[in-house]
mmCIF file of C-alpha atoms in Angstrom:
data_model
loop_
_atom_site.group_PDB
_atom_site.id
_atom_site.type_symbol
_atom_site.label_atom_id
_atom_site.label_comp_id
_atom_site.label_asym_id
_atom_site.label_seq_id
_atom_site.Cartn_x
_atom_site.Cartn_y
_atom_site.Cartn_z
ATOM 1 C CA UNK A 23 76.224 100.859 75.133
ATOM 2 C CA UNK A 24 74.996 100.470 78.923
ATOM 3 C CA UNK A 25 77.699 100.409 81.367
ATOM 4 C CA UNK A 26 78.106 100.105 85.330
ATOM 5 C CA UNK A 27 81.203 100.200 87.235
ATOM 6 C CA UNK A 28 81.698 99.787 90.814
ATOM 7 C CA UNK A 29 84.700 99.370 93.272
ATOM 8 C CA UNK A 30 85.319 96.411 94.600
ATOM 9 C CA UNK A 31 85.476 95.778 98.982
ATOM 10 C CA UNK A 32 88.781 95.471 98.472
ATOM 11 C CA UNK A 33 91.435 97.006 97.015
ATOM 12 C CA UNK A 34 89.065 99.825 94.895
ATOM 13 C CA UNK A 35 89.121 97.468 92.102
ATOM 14 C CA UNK A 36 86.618 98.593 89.159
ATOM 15 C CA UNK A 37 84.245 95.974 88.228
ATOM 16 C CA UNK A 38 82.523 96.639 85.457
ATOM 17 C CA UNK A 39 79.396 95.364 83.496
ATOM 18 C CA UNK A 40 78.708 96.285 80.213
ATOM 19 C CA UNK A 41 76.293 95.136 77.486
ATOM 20 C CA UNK A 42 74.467 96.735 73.941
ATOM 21 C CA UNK A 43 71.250 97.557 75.816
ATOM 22 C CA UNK A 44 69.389 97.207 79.296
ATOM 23 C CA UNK A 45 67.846 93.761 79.326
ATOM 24 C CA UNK A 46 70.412 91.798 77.261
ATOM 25 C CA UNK A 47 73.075 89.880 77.627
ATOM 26 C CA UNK A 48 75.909 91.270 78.872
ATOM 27 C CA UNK A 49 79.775 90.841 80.458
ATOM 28 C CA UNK A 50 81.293 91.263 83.361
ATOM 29 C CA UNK A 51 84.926 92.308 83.822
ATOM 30 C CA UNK A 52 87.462 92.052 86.679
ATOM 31 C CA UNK A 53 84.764 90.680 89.634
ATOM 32 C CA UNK A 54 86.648 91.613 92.936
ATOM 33 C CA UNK A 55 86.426 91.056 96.345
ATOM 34 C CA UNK A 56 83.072 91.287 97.982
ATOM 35 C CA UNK A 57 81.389 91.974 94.722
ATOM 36 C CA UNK A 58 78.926 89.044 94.488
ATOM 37 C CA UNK A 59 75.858 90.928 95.860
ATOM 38 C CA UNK A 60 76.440 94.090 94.350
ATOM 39 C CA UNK A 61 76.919 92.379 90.801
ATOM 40 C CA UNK A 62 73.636 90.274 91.608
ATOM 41 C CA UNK A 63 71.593 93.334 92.017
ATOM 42 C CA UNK A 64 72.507 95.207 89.037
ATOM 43 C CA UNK A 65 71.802 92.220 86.896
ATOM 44 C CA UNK A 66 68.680 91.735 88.483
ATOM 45 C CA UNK A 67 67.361 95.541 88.404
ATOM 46 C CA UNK A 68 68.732 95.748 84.736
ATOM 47 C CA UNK A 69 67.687 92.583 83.222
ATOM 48 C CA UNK A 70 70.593 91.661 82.241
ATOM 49 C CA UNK A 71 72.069 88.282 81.419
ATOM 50 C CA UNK A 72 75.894 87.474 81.616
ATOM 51 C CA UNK A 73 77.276 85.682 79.085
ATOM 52 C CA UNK A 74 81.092 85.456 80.123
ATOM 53 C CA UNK A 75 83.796 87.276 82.575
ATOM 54 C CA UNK A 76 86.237 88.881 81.308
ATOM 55 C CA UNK A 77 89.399 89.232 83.067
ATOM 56 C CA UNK A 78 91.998 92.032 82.616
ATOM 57 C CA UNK A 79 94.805 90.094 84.574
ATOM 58 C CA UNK A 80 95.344 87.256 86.652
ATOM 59 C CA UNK A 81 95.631 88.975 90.255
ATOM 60 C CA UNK A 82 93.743 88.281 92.683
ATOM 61 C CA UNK A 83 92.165 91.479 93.444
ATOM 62 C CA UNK A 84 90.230 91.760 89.635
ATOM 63 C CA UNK A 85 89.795 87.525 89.798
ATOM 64 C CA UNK A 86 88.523 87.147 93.800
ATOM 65 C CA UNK A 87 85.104 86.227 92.611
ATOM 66 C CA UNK A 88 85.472 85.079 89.536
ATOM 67 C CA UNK A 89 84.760 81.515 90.516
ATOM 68 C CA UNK A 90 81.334 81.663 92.526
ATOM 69 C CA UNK A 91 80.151 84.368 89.491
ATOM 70 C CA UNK A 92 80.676 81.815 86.389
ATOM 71 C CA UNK A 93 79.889 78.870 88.129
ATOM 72 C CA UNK A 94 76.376 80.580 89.575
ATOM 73 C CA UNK A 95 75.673 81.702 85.923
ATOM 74 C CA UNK A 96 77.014 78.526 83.992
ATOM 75 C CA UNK A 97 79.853 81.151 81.820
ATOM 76 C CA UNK A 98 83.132 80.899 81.369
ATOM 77 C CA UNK A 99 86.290 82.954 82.379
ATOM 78 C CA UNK A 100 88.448 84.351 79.924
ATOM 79 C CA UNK A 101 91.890 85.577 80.350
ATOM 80 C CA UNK A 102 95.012 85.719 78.108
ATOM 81 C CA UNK A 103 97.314 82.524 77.640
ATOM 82 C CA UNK A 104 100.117 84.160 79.581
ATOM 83 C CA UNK A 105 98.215 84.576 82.667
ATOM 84 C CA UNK A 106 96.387 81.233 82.530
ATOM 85 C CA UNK A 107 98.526 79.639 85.645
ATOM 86 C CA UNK A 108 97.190 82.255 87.649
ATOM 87 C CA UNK A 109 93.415 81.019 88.455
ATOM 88 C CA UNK A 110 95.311 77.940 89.333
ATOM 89 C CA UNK A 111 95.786 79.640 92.313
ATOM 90 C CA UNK A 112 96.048 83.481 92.537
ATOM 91 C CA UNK A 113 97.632 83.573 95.823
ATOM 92 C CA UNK A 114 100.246 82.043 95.685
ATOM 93 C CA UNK A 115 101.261 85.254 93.160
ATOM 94 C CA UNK A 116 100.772 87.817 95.723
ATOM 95 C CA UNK A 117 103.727 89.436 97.235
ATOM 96 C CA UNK A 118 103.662 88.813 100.882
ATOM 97 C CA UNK A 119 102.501 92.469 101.715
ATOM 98 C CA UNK A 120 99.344 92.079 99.761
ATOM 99 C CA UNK A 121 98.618 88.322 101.188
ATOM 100 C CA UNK A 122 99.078 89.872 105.046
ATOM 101 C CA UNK A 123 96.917 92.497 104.159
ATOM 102 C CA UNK A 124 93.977 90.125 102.743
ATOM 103 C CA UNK A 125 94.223 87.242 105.483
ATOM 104 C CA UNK A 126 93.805 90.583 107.913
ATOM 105 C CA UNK A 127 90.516 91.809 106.313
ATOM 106 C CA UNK A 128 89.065 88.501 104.815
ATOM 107 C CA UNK A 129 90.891 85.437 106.591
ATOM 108 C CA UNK A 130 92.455 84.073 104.237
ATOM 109 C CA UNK A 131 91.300 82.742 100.599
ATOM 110 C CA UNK A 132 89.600 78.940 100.165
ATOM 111 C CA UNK A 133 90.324 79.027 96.181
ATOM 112 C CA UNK A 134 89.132 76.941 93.437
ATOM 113 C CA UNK A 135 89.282 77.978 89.928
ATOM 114 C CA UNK A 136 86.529 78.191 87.195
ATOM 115 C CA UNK A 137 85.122 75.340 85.651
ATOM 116 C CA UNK A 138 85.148 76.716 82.045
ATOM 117 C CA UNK A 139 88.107 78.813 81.623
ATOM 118 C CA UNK A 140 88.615 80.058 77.741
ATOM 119 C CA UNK A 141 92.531 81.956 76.892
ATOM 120 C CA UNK A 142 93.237 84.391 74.288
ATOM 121 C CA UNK A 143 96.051 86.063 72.828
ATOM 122 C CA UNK A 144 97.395 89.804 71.353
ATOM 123 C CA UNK A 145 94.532 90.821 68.794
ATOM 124 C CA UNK A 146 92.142 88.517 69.258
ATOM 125 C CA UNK A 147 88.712 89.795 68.577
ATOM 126 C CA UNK A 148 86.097 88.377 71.150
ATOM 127 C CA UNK A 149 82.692 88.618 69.952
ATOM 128 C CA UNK A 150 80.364 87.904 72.569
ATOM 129 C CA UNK A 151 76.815 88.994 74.183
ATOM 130 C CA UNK A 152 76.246 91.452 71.102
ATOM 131 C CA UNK A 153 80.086 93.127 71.344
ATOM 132 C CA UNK A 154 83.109 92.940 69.576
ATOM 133 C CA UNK A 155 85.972 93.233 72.409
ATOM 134 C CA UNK A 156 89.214 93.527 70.212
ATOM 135 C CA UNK A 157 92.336 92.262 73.180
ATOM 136 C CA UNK A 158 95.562 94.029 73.248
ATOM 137 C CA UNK A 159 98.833 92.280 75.040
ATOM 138 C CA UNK A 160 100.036 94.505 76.906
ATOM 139 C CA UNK A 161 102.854 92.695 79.381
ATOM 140 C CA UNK A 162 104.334 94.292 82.252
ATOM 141 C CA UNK A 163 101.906 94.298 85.037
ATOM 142 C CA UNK A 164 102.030 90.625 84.644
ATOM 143 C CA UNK A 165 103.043 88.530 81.899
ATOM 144 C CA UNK A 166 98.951 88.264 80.364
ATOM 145 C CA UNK A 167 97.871 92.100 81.205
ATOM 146 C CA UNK A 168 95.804 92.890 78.828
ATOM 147 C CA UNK A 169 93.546 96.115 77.491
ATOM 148 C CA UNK A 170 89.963 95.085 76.107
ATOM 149 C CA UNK A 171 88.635 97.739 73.256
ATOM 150 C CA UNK A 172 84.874 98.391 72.584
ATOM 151 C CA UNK A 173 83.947 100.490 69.687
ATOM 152 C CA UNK A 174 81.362 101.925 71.699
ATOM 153 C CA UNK A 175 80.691 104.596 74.181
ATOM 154 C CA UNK A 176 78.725 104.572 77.620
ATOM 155 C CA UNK A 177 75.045 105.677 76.929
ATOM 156 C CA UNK A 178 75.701 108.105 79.718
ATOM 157 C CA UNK A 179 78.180 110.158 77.834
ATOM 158 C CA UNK A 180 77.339 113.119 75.762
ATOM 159 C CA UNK A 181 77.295 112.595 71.664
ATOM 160 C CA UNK A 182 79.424 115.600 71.866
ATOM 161 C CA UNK A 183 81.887 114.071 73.806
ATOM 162 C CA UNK A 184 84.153 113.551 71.346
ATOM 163 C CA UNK A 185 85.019 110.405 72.177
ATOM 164 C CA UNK A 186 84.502 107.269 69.934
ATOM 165 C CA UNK A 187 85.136 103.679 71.911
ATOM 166 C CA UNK A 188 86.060 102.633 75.320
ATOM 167 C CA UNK A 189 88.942 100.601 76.535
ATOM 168 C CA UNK A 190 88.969 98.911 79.523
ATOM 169 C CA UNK A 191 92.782 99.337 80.775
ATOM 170 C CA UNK A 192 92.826 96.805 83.804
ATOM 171 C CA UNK A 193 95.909 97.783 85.740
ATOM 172 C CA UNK A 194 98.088 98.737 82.903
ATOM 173 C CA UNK A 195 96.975 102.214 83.049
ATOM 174 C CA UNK A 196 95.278 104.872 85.263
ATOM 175 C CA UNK A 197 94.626 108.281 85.417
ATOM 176 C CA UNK A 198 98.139 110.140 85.959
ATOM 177 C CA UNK A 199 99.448 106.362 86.795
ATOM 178 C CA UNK A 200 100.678 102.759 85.391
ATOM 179 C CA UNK A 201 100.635 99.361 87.003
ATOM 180 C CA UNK A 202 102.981 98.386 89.225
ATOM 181 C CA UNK A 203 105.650 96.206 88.164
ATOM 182 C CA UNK A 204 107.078 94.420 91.572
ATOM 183 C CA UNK A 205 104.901 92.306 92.534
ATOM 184 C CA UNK A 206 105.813 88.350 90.722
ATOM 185 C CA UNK A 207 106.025 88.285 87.121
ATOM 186 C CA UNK A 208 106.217 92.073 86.621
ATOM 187 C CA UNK A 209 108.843 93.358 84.482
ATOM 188 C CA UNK A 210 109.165 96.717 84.351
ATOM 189 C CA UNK A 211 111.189 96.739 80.823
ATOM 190 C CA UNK A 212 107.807 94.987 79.437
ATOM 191 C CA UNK A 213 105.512 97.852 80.892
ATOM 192 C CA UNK A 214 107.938 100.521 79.518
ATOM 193 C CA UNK A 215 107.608 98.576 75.755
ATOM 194 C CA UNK A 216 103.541 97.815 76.732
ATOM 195 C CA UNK A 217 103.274 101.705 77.454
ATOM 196 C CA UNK A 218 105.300 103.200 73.931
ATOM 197 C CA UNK A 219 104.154 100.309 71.782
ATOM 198 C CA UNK A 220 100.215 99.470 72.839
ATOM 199 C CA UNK A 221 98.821 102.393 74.877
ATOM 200 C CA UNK A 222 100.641 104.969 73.151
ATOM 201 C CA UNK A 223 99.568 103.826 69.715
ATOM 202 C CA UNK A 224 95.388 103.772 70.700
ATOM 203 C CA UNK A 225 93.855 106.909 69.485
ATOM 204 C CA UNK A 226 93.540 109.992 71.171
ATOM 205 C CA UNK A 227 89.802 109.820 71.247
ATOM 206 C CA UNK A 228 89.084 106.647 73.423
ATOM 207 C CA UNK A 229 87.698 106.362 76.590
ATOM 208 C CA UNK A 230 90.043 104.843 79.060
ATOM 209 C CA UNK A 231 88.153 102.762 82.471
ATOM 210 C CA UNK A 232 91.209 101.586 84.289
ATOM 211 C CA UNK A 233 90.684 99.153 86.828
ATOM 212 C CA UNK A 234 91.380 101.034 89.525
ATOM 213 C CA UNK A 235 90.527 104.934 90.247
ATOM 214 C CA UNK A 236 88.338 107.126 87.885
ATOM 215 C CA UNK A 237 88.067 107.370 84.030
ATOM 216 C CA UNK A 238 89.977 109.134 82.077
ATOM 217 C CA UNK A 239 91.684 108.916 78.001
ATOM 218 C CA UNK A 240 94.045 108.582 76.228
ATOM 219 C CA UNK A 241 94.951 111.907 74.739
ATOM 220 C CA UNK A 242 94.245 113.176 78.540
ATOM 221 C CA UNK A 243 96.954 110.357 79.342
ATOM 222 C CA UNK A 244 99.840 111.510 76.694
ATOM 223 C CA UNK A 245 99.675 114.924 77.349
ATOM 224 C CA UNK A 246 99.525 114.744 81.644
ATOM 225 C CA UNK A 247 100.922 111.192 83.253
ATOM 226 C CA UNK A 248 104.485 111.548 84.343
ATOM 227 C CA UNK A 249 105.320 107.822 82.969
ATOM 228 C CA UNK A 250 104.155 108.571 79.419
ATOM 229 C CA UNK A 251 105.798 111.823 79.358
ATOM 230 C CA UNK A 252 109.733 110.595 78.430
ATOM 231 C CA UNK A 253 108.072 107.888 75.623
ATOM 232 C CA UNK A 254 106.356 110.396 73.774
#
């Protein structure tokens, strides 16, 4: 499977594009701020073709350019049910810290929301630009937080890696971390429940991309983070 992630401008959000092969389609999940340019060149240097976004969560710091991205490329954005409201306008969810902190470095936010925007729900199985993308609920973060599974790896891994797919965590989990639960519509009760019942569950052997900081997986994750350790 072929595989690029970069951080966002703002925020270190992971954006990540991922597709079977080099010169097909492809998708693109969590587009954050300032990532318009970056995202254009590696379609362009890769061949690659996007044929939907894929969105994690409804905050504005994985969704920032979801807009001009679809509506450039004629896709749609898909996000769970739960988190729908959200691309109605993402700001208006922010806590006040986070929108003081983006009018600062950006001015503000002009928003209007996709076009074409497609939900899901818990164990749906997406099957689009050659991939199978299998979504797990997992509330807490926000009420539509979700973790996408592949059942492939990154080309760039070793076939004795012993791993077997990749899950794209979004900002449920991170390396020796979770999601926040503070900021509006977090529940921290629903992220304890996401974290025994969903990400504790997922097999040892998967890959884990969060969408913020570096890789990591899951047996690495129920053995070492702190806020696993007292639901194992």
């Amino acid at each position: 499977m072929f595989l690029i992630g970069f951080p966002a401008a703002a925020f270190a959000t992971n954006c990540f594009v991922v597709a079977p092969s080099e010169g097909e389609e492809c998708l693109i999940i969590d587009p954050g701020v300032g990532v318009v340019d970056r995202l254009s060149e590696v379609l362009r240097t890769h061949r690659l073709k996007p044929a939907a976004v894929l969105l994690t969560h409804g905050h504005l710091d994985h969704t920032y350019s979801v807009t001009p991205v679809c509506g450039e490329r004629d896709v749609a954005a898909y996000i769970h049910t739960d988190d729908r409201y959200r691309l109605e306008n993402p700001a208006d969810q922010l806590g006040e810290e986070l929108r003081l902190m983006l009018t600062a470095q950006f001015g503000g936010l002009e928003w209007t929301e996709p076009s074409d925007i497609v939900t899901f729900s818990d164990r749906q199985k997406l099957d689009l630009a050659g991939l199978s993308v299998e979504v797990a609920h997992a509330p807490g973060h926000t009420e539509g937080s979700v973790l996408f599974t592949v059942e492939h790896l990154p080309d760039s891994l070793p076939e004795d890696s012993g791993l077997a797919r990749t899950i794209f965590a979004g900002d449920v989990l991170f390396s020796g971390g979770i999601g926040r639960t503070d900021l509006p519509g977090g529940d921290d009760a629903a992220m304890q429940a996401s974290l025994r019942d969903v990400v504790l569950t997922m097999p040892d052997d998967s890959l884990v991309l969060p969408g913020h900081g570096p890789a990591t997986t899951i047996a690495r994750e129920r053995t070492a983070n702190p806020f696993l350790a007292h639901l194992t």
